Amino acid sequence: MNISRRKALALTGAAGASIVASPFIRPSWAAGEELKVGLLLPYSGTYAKLGEAITNGMQLFYDQNKDKFGGRTIKFVKVDDESAPPKATEYTNKLVLGEKVDVLMGTVHSGVALAMAKIAREAGLPTIIPNAGANDLTGGLCAPNIFRSSFANGQPGFATGKAMIDAGLKEAVTFTWRYAAGKESVNGFKDAFTQGGGKIIKDITIPFPNVQFQSALAEIASIKPQAVYSFYAGGGAAKYVKDWAAAKLSDNIQLWGPGFLTDGVEKVIGKAGDGVKTALHYVDDLDNAENKAFREAYAKAFKNNASVYAVQGFDAMHLLSVGLQAVKGDAGKRKEMFEAMGAASFNSPRGPFKLSKSHNPVQNFYLRELKDSKNHNRGLAVKALGDINKDCKMG
Ligand code: PHB
């Protein structure tokens, strides 16, 4: 950031307006004018399908609600972040400094999102996170301009731990990718599981995005715990569940995890995943009108079934539309826009959508069971679960 930009920010506050009135500068927010929305998402690697589903969900909401963006038309600009934290700053700057986007949407991977949010916070840019769960993003590092349409990693972990206790389980091994999401997911799980009297026998990790599960599966087979809790997602999750079945562990050991383990990969997993239980803030067969309409429209538009990632993309655009409508398309009126987004309340395919003070969804979590390539709703696991991390001070 150069000195004059720094001064401008100091004058206007952390999330200050970046538009300076001048007769020679046409305001970037003129009614009807294009609003550039930067998408920092994985379009390659183990999370590629997640990035694609989020993008489709965003596109679907926009196509169905073009009149609800305060008179603005939206132009999406995409950057493939490869789920690679070392490249995150460069890729974020491509959108923020290079493309000069008005709004930032990203991303899937917690490590990439933490680097992205640092830049977004300094710029005060309206930012919506449509997946990455790093707890700090709506915890110690929360900011007036940063919103999440997904979850904090501790939430699905906690809900799964609670569901495991309710299922009568008493001991578990954890096995996950070794990075922020895996670690925080396991911590959320442990909070609920140990509070309920459960015992953790062993924690096993492998580096992200490795999919060499064999030696850990052999170790788990020799330990023979009642259950295993695993955070994996995308292509890695599909391979993991298939490897698990092939190793014939299912006969004696229950496989559990946050719903990412089986969401969006049901077809790839096939029968091998029968019986895998998860908890998540979404399940395909949720019985509400928005969900039915959403799933039908998504399947028609993209010849594919909607997943939790598609829902999070859909809701990210819904949240943006609430903000833009409140300021009649003038994205420079950041304070009013952020206030409206923070107070947003609408019906999402996942059910009622609202945010905590730290801009993270407060939402129901459902117990799900995979059977015949479908996640079935087995009832509420935790009702209206909010932030696990309470460190947010908006200032
Ligand atoms: C994350 O890195 O925060 C993450 C990635 C994929 C998921 C969930 C969380 O499905």
PDB file of N, CA and C in Angstrom, residues 137-214:
ATOM      1  N   LEU A 137     -11.259 -16.055  10.971  1.00  0.00           N
ATOM      2  CA  LEU A 137     -11.833 -15.102  10.007  1.00  0.00           C
ATOM      3  C   LEU A 137     -13.071 -14.409  10.561  1.00  0.00           C
ATOM      4  N   THR A 138     -13.796 -15.112  11.428  1.00  0.00           N
ATOM      5  CA  THR A 138     -14.914 -14.467  12.131  1.00  0.00           C
ATOM      6  C   THR A 138     -14.672 -14.557  13.644  1.00  0.00           C
ATOM      7  N   GLY A 139     -13.379 -14.630  14.000  1.00  0.00           N
ATOM      8  CA  GLY A 139     -12.973 -14.652  15.401  1.00  0.00           C
ATOM      9  C   GLY A 139     -12.038 -13.480  15.633  1.00  0.00           C
ATOM     10  N   GLY A 140     -10.815 -13.767  16.046  1.00  0.00           N
ATOM     11  CA  GLY A 140      -9.841 -12.719  16.343  1.00  0.00           C
ATOM     12  C   GLY A 140      -9.552 -11.791  15.170  1.00  0.00           C
ATOM     13  N   LEU A 141      -9.732 -12.279  13.936  1.00  0.00           N
ATOM     14  CA  LEU A 141      -9.423 -11.454  12.763  1.00  0.00           C
ATOM     15  C   LEU A 141     -10.680 -10.918  12.079  1.00  0.00           C
ATOM     16  N   CYS A 142     -11.782 -10.892  12.783  1.00  0.00           N
ATOM     17  CA  CYS A 142     -13.038 -10.432  12.161  1.00  0.00           C
ATOM     18  C   CYS A 142     -12.910  -8.955  11.765  1.00  0.00           C
ATOM     19  N   ALA A 143     -13.738  -8.523  10.837  1.00  0.00           N
ATOM     20  CA  ALA A 143     -13.684  -7.129  10.376  1.00  0.00           C
ATOM     21  C   ALA A 143     -15.049  -6.721   9.829  1.00  0.00           C
ATOM     22  N   PRO A 144     -15.333  -5.403   9.856  1.00  0.00           N
ATOM     23  CA  PRO A 144     -16.650  -4.936   9.393  1.00  0.00           C
ATOM     24  C   PRO A 144     -16.943  -5.313   7.944  1.00  0.00           C
ATOM     25  N   ASN A 145     -15.886  -5.467   7.121  1.00  0.00           N
ATOM     26  CA  ASN A 145     -16.107  -5.724   5.687  1.00  0.00           C
ATOM     27  C   ASN A 145     -16.046  -7.205   5.318  1.00  0.00           C
ATOM     28  N   ILE A 146     -15.838  -8.085   6.311  1.00  0.00           N
ATOM     29  CA  ILE A 146     -15.674  -9.517   6.002  1.00  0.00           C
ATOM     30  C   ILE A 146     -16.849 -10.333   6.522  1.00  0.00           C
ATOM     31  N   PHE A 147     -17.467 -11.083   5.612  1.00  0.00           N
ATOM     32  CA  PHE A 147     -18.668 -11.873   5.915  1.00  0.00           C
ATOM     33  C   PHE A 147     -18.445 -13.308   5.472  1.00  0.00           C
ATOM     34  N   ARG A 148     -19.177 -14.234   6.120  1.00  0.00           N
ATOM     35  CA  ARG A 148     -19.040 -15.630   5.722  1.00  0.00           C
ATOM     36  C   ARG A 148     -20.432 -16.208   5.464  1.00  0.00           C
ATOM     37  N   SER A 149     -20.591 -16.883   4.309  1.00  0.00           N
ATOM     38  CA  SER A 149     -21.888 -17.518   4.009  1.00  0.00           C
ATOM     39  C   SER A 149     -21.815 -19.026   4.265  1.00  0.00           C
ATOM     40  N   SER A 150     -20.745 -19.472   4.933  1.00  0.00           N
ATOM     41  CA  SER A 150     -20.540 -20.918   5.078  1.00  0.00           C
ATOM     42  C   SER A 150     -20.619 -21.385   6.541  1.00  0.00           C
ATOM     43  N   PHE A 151     -19.492 -21.378   7.246  1.00  0.00           N
ATOM     44  CA  PHE A 151     -19.407 -21.959   8.602  1.00  0.00           C
ATOM     45  C   PHE A 151     -18.021 -21.618   9.144  1.00  0.00           C
ATOM     46  N   ALA A 152     -17.832 -21.727  10.455  1.00  0.00           N
ATOM     47  CA  ALA A 152     -16.487 -21.722  11.042  1.00  0.00           C
ATOM     48  C   ALA A 152     -16.133 -23.185  11.277  1.00  0.00           C
ATOM     49  N   ASN A 153     -14.884 -23.566  11.036  1.00  0.00           N
ATOM     50  CA  ASN A 153     -14.502 -24.991  11.076  1.00  0.00           C
ATOM     51  C   ASN A 153     -14.959 -25.715  12.340  1.00  0.00           C
ATOM     52  N   GLY A 154     -14.954 -25.004  13.468  1.00  0.00           N
ATOM     53  CA  GLY A 154     -15.368 -25.642  14.716  1.00  0.00           C
ATOM     54  C   GLY A 154     -16.822 -26.081  14.711  1.00  0.00           C
ATOM     55  N   GLN A 155     -17.669 -25.408  13.922  1.00  0.00           N
ATOM     56  CA  GLN A 155     -19.117 -25.705  13.954  1.00  0.00           C
ATOM     57  C   GLN A 155     -19.462 -27.122  13.489  1.00  0.00           C
ATOM     58  N   PRO A 156     -19.122 -27.493  12.239  1.00  0.00           N
ATOM     59  CA  PRO A 156     -19.448 -28.872  11.831  1.00  0.00           C
ATOM     60  C   PRO A 156     -18.725 -29.912  12.678  1.00  0.00           C
ATOM     61  N   GLY A 157     -17.518 -29.572  13.153  1.00  0.00           N
ATOM     62  CA  GLY A 157     -16.782 -30.500  14.024  1.00  0.00           C
ATOM     63  C   GLY A 157     -17.547 -30.748  15.309  1.00  0.00           C
ATOM     64  N   PHE A 158     -18.009 -29.655  15.926  1.00  0.00           N
ATOM     65  CA  PHE A 158     -18.740 -29.754  17.188  1.00  0.00           C
ATOM     66  C   PHE A 158     -20.032 -30.554  16.998  1.00  0.00           C
ATOM     67  N   ALA A 159     -20.767 -30.226  15.908  1.00  0.00           N
ATOM     68  CA  ALA A 159     -22.050 -30.898  15.655  1.00  0.00           C
ATOM     69  C   ALA A 159     -21.843 -32.398  15.452  1.00  0.00           C
ATOM     70  N   THR A 160     -20.762 -32.773  14.766  1.00  0.00           N
ATOM     71  CA  THR A 160     -20.489 -34.198  14.534  1.00  0.00           C
ATOM     72  C   THR A 160     -20.138 -34.897  15.847  1.00  0.00           C
ATOM     73  N   GLY A 161     -19.334 -34.234  16.682  1.00  0.00           N
ATOM     74  CA  GLY A 161     -18.975 -34.808  17.982  1.00  0.00           C
ATOM     75  C   GLY A 161     -20.205 -35.042  18.844  1.00  0.00           C
ATOM     76  N   LYS A 162     -21.124 -34.080  18.813  1.00  0.00           N
ATOM     77  CA  LYS A 162     -22.374 -34.191  19.586  1.00  0.00           C
ATOM     78  C   LYS A 162     -23.205 -35.367  19.050  1.00  0.00           C
ATOM     79  N   ALA A 163     -23.290 -35.481  17.713  1.00  0.00           N
ATOM     80  CA  ALA A 163     -24.077 -36.569  17.112  1.00  0.00           C
ATOM     81  C   ALA A 163     -23.467 -37.929  17.460  1.00  0.00           C
ATOM     82  N   MET A 164     -22.141 -37.993  17.545  1.00  0.00           N
ATOM     83  CA  MET A 164     -21.470 -39.258  17.892  1.00  0.00           C
ATOM     84  C   MET A 164     -21.766 -39.662  19.338  1.00  0.00           C
ATOM     85  N   ILE A 165     -21.763 -38.670  20.221  1.00  0.00           N
ATOM     86  CA  ILE A 165     -22.132 -38.949  21.624  1.00  0.00           C
ATOM     87  C   ILE A 165     -23.576 -39.441  21.680  1.00  0.00           C
ATOM     88  N   ASP A 166     -24.462 -38.745  20.953  1.00  0.00           N
ATOM     89  CA  ASP A 166     -25.886 -39.138  20.944  1.00  0.00           C
ATOM     90  C   ASP A 166     -26.069 -40.548  20.387  1.00  0.00           C
ATOM     91  N   ALA A 167     -25.120 -40.969  19.522  1.00  0.00           N
ATOM     92  CA  ALA A 167     -25.206 -42.318  18.941  1.00  0.00           C
ATOM     93  C   ALA A 167     -24.598 -43.368  19.882  1.00  0.00           C
ATOM     94  N   GLY A 168     -24.118 -42.920  21.050  1.00  0.00           N
ATOM     95  CA  GLY A 168     -23.618 -43.858  22.063  1.00  0.00           C
ATOM     96  C   GLY A 168     -22.147 -44.202  21.934  1.00  0.00           C
ATOM     97  N   LEU A 169     -21.424 -43.476  21.100  1.00  0.00           N
ATOM     98  CA  LEU A 169     -19.995 -43.784  20.929  1.00  0.00           C
ATOM     99  C   LEU A 169     -19.184 -43.238  22.103  1.00  0.00           C
ATOM    100  N   LYS A 170     -18.106 -43.971  22.446  1.00  0.00           N
ATOM    101  CA  LYS A 170     -17.340 -43.611  23.648  1.00  0.00           C
ATOM    102  C   LYS A 170     -15.864 -43.364  23.354  1.00  0.00           C
ATOM    103  N   GLU A 171     -15.388 -43.829  22.188  1.00  0.00           N
ATOM    104  CA  GLU A 171     -13.961 -43.648  21.885  1.00  0.00           C
ATOM    105  C   GLU A 171     -13.765 -43.468  20.392  1.00  0.00           C
ATOM    106  N   ALA A 172     -12.754 -42.653  20.049  1.00  0.00           N
ATOM    107  CA  ALA A 172     -12.513 -42.375  18.631  1.00  0.00           C
ATOM    108  C   ALA A 172     -11.046 -42.063  18.367  1.00  0.00           C
ATOM    109  N   VAL A 173     -10.646 -42.372  17.125  1.00  0.00           N
ATOM    110  CA  VAL A 173      -9.366 -41.929  16.590  1.00  0.00           C
ATOM    111  C   VAL A 173      -9.685 -40.799  15.609  1.00  0.00           C
ATOM    112  N   THR A 174      -8.854 -39.755  15.536  1.00  0.00           N
ATOM    113  CA  THR A 174      -9.058 -38.727  14.520  1.00  0.00           C
ATOM    114  C   THR A 174      -7.997 -38.891  13.438  1.00  0.00           C
ATOM    115  N   PHE A 175      -8.397 -38.644  12.196  1.00  0.00           N
ATOM    116  CA  PHE A 175      -7.471 -38.782  11.063  1.00  0.00           C
ATOM    117  C   PHE A 175      -7.833 -37.726  10.023  1.00  0.00           C
ATOM    118  N   THR A 176      -6.965 -36.731   9.839  1.00  0.00           N
ATOM    119  CA  THR A 176      -7.287 -35.600   8.952  1.00  0.00           C
ATOM    120  C   THR A 176      -6.059 -35.070   8.223  1.00  0.00           C
ATOM    121  N   TRP A 177      -6.343 -34.108   7.299  1.00  0.00           N
ATOM    122  CA  TRP A 177      -5.265 -33.342   6.685  1.00  0.00           C
ATOM    123  C   TRP A 177      -4.696 -32.383   7.716  1.00  0.00           C
ATOM    124  N   ARG A 178      -3.371 -32.223   7.645  1.00  0.00           N
ATOM    125  CA  ARG A 178      -2.681 -31.373   8.618  1.00  0.00           C
ATOM    126  C   ARG A 178      -2.616 -29.921   8.114  1.00  0.00           C
ATOM    127  N   TYR A 179      -3.701 -29.173   8.294  1.00  0.00           N
ATOM    128  CA  TYR A 179      -3.686 -27.713   8.062  1.00  0.00           C
ATOM    129  C   TYR A 179      -4.857 -27.135   8.846  1.00  0.00           C
ATOM    130  N   ALA A 180      -4.987 -25.812   8.821  1.00  0.00           N
ATOM    131  CA  ALA A 180      -5.955 -25.136   9.707  1.00  0.00           C
ATOM    132  C   ALA A 180      -7.319 -25.820   9.751  1.00  0.00           C
ATOM    133  N   ALA A 181      -7.872 -26.178   8.574  1.00  0.00           N
ATOM    134  CA  ALA A 181      -9.234 -26.720   8.555  1.00  0.00           C
ATOM    135  C   ALA A 181      -9.317 -28.055   9.293  1.00  0.00           C
ATOM    136  N   GLY A 182      -8.348 -28.944   9.041  1.00  0.00           N
ATOM    137  CA  GLY A 182      -8.346 -30.245   9.703  1.00  0.00           C
ATOM    138  C   GLY A 182      -8.198 -30.094  11.210  1.00  0.00           C
ATOM    139  N   LYS A 183      -7.271 -29.220  11.583  1.00  0.00           N
ATOM    140  CA  LYS A 183      -6.973 -29.029  13.002  1.00  0.00           C
ATOM    141  C   LYS A 183      -8.186 -28.440  13.740  1.00  0.00           C
ATOM    142  N   GLU A 184      -8.779 -27.402  13.162  1.00  0.00           N
ATOM    143  CA  GLU A 184      -9.911 -26.740  13.830  1.00  0.00           C
ATOM    144  C   GLU A 184     -11.156 -27.621  13.826  1.00  0.00           C
ATOM    145  N   SER A 185     -11.293 -28.412  12.776  1.00  0.00           N
ATOM    146  CA  SER A 185     -12.417 -29.339  12.703  1.00  0.00           C
ATOM    147  C   SER A 185     -12.298 -30.373  13.824  1.00  0.00           C
ATOM    148  N   VAL A 186     -11.098 -30.913  13.971  1.00  0.00           N
ATOM    149  CA  VAL A 186     -10.844 -31.902  15.028  1.00  0.00           C
ATOM    150  C   VAL A 186     -11.041 -31.268  16.414  1.00  0.00           C
ATOM    151  N   ASN A 187     -10.585 -30.028  16.586  1.00  0.00           N
ATOM    152  CA  ASN A 187     -10.768 -29.370  17.887  1.00  0.00           C
ATOM    153  C   ASN A 187     -12.243 -29.191  18.233  1.00  0.00           C
ATOM    154  N   GLY A 188     -13.051 -28.793  17.239  1.00  0.00           N
ATOM    155  CA  GLY A 188     -14.498 -28.646  17.464  1.00  0.00           C
ATOM    156  C   GLY A 188     -15.118 -29.981  17.840  1.00  0.00           C
ATOM    157  N   PHE A 189     -14.708 -31.020  17.100  1.00  0.00           N
ATOM    158  CA  PHE A 189     -15.187 -32.381  17.393  1.00  0.00           C
ATOM    159  C   PHE A 189     -14.827 -32.779  18.826  1.00  0.00           C
ATOM    160  N   LYS A 190     -13.576 -32.545  19.205  1.00  0.00           N
ATOM    161  CA  LYS A 190     -13.112 -32.968  20.537  1.00  0.00           C
ATOM    162  C   LYS A 190     -13.872 -32.257  21.648  1.00  0.00           C
ATOM    163  N   ASP A 191     -14.167 -30.960  21.425  1.00  0.00           N
ATOM    164  CA  ASP A 191     -14.914 -30.207  22.445  1.00  0.00           C
ATOM    165  C   ASP A 191     -16.206 -30.940  22.791  1.00  0.00           C
ATOM    166  N   ALA A 192     -16.983 -31.266  21.754  1.00  0.00           N
ATOM    167  CA  ALA A 192     -18.287 -31.909  22.005  1.00  0.00           C
ATOM    168  C   ALA A 192     -18.120 -33.344  22.489  1.00  0.00           C
ATOM    169  N   PHE A 193     -17.178 -34.060  21.887  1.00  0.00           N
ATOM    170  CA  PHE A 193     -17.028 -35.489  22.190  1.00  0.00           C
ATOM    171  C   PHE A 193     -16.511 -35.704  23.609  1.00  0.00           C
ATOM    172  N   THR A 194     -15.525 -34.916  24.017  1.00  0.00           N
ATOM    173  CA  THR A 194     -14.981 -35.116  25.373  1.00  0.00           C
ATOM    174  C   THR A 194     -15.934 -34.542  26.439  1.00  0.00           C
ATOM    175  N   GLN A 195     -16.628 -33.419  26.089  1.00  0.00           N
ATOM    176  CA  GLN A 195     -17.654 -32.905  27.029  1.00  0.00           C
ATOM    177  C   GLN A 195     -18.716 -33.956  27.307  1.00  0.00           C
ATOM    178  N   GLY A 196     -19.005 -34.784  26.299  1.00  0.00           N
ATOM    179  CA  GLY A 196     -20.023 -35.826  26.436  1.00  0.00           C
ATOM    180  C   GLY A 196     -19.470 -37.112  27.034  1.00  0.00           C
ATOM    181  N   GLY A 197     -18.213 -37.076  27.473  1.00  0.00           N
ATOM    182  CA  GLY A 197     -17.616 -38.250  28.118  1.00  0.00           C
ATOM    183  C   GLY A 197     -16.828 -39.146  27.180  1.00  0.00           C
ATOM    184  N   GLY A 198     -16.680 -38.760  25.920  1.00  0.00           N
ATOM    185  CA  GLY A 198     -15.928 -39.575  24.958  1.00  0.00           C
ATOM    186  C   GLY A 198     -14.425 -39.444  25.135  1.00  0.00           C
ATOM    187  N   LYS A 199     -13.694 -40.453  24.657  1.00  0.00           N
ATOM    188  CA  LYS A 199     -12.241 -40.476  24.825  1.00  0.00           C
ATOM    189  C   LYS A 199     -11.568 -40.483  23.445  1.00  0.00           C
ATOM    190  N   ILE A 200     -10.504 -39.678  23.309  1.00  0.00           N
ATOM    191  CA  ILE A 200      -9.742 -39.669  22.055  1.00  0.00           C
ATOM    192  C   ILE A 200      -8.568 -40.627  22.246  1.00  0.00           C
ATOM    193  N   ILE A 201      -8.470 -41.604  21.371  1.00  0.00           N
ATOM    194  CA  ILE A 201      -7.404 -42.596  21.524  1.00  0.00           C
ATOM    195  C   ILE A 201      -6.124 -42.159  20.819  1.00  0.00           C
ATOM    196  N   LYS A 202      -6.277 -41.575  19.646  1.00  0.00           N
ATOM    197  CA  LYS A 202      -5.080 -41.155  18.903  1.00  0.00           C
ATOM    198  C   LYS A 202      -5.453 -40.147  17.825  1.00  0.00           C
ATOM    199  N   ASP A 203      -4.540 -39.193  17.552  1.00  0.00           N
ATOM    200  CA  ASP A 203      -4.713 -38.248  16.443  1.00  0.00           C
ATOM    201  C   ASP A 203      -3.705 -38.590  15.362  1.00  0.00           C
ATOM    202  N   ILE A 204      -4.196 -38.806  14.139  1.00  0.00           N
ATOM    203  CA  ILE A 204      -3.297 -39.086  13.004  1.00  0.00           C
ATOM    204  C   ILE A 204      -3.522 -38.002  11.953  1.00  0.00           C
ATOM    205  N   THR A 205      -2.432 -37.479  11.360  1.00  0.00           N
ATOM    206  CA  THR A 205      -2.572 -36.480  10.292  1.00  0.00           C
ATOM    207  C   THR A 205      -1.652 -36.820   9.134  1.00  0.00           C
ATOM    208  N   ILE A 206      -2.041 -36.337   7.937  1.00  0.00           N
ATOM    209  CA  ILE A 206      -1.144 -36.389   6.767  1.00  0.00           C
ATOM    210  C   ILE A 206      -1.170 -34.995   6.138  1.00  0.00           C
ATOM    211  N   PRO A 207      -0.118 -34.619   5.383  1.00  0.00           N
ATOM    212  CA  PRO A 207      -0.098 -33.261   4.815  1.00  0.00           C
ATOM    213  C   PRO A 207      -1.179 -33.078   3.748  1.00  0.00           C
ATOM    214  N   PHE A 208      -1.704 -31.845   3.618  1.00  0.00           N
ATOM    215  CA  PHE A 208      -2.632 -31.490   2.541  1.00  0.00           C
ATOM    216  C   PHE A 208      -1.826 -31.286   1.262  1.00  0.00           C
ATOM    217  N   PRO A 209      -2.249 -31.730   0.106  1.00  0.00           N
ATOM    218  CA  PRO A 209      -3.453 -32.501  -0.216  1.00  0.00           C
ATOM    219  C   PRO A 209      -3.142 -33.977  -0.481  1.00  0.00           C
ATOM    220  N   ASN A 210      -2.256 -34.567   0.311  1.00  0.00           N
ATOM    221  CA  ASN A 210      -1.888 -35.982   0.110  1.00  0.00           C
ATOM    222  C   ASN A 210      -3.097 -36.912   0.188  1.00  0.00           C
ATOM    223  N   VAL A 211      -3.064 -37.962  -0.608  1.00  0.00           N
ATOM    224  CA  VAL A 211      -4.157 -38.940  -0.550  1.00  0.00           C
ATOM    225  C   VAL A 211      -3.598 -40.359  -0.351  1.00  0.00           C
ATOM    226  N   GLN A 212      -2.416 -40.426   0.251  1.00  0.00           N
ATOM    227  CA  GLN A 212      -1.853 -41.738   0.593  1.00  0.00           C
ATOM    228  C   GLN A 212      -2.354 -42.115   1.986  1.00  0.00           C
ATOM    229  N   PHE A 213      -3.523 -42.774   2.023  1.00  0.00           N
ATOM    230  CA  PHE A 213      -4.185 -43.065   3.293  1.00  0.00           C
ATOM    231  C   PHE A 213      -3.775 -44.425   3.869  1.00  0.00           C
ATOM    232  N   GLN A 214      -3.110 -45.243   3.041  1.00  0.00           N
ATOM    233  CA  GLN A 214      -2.937 -46.661   3.380  1.00  0.00           C
ATOM    234  C   GLN A 214      -2.304 -46.934   4.740  1.00  0.00           C
TER     235      GLN A 214
END
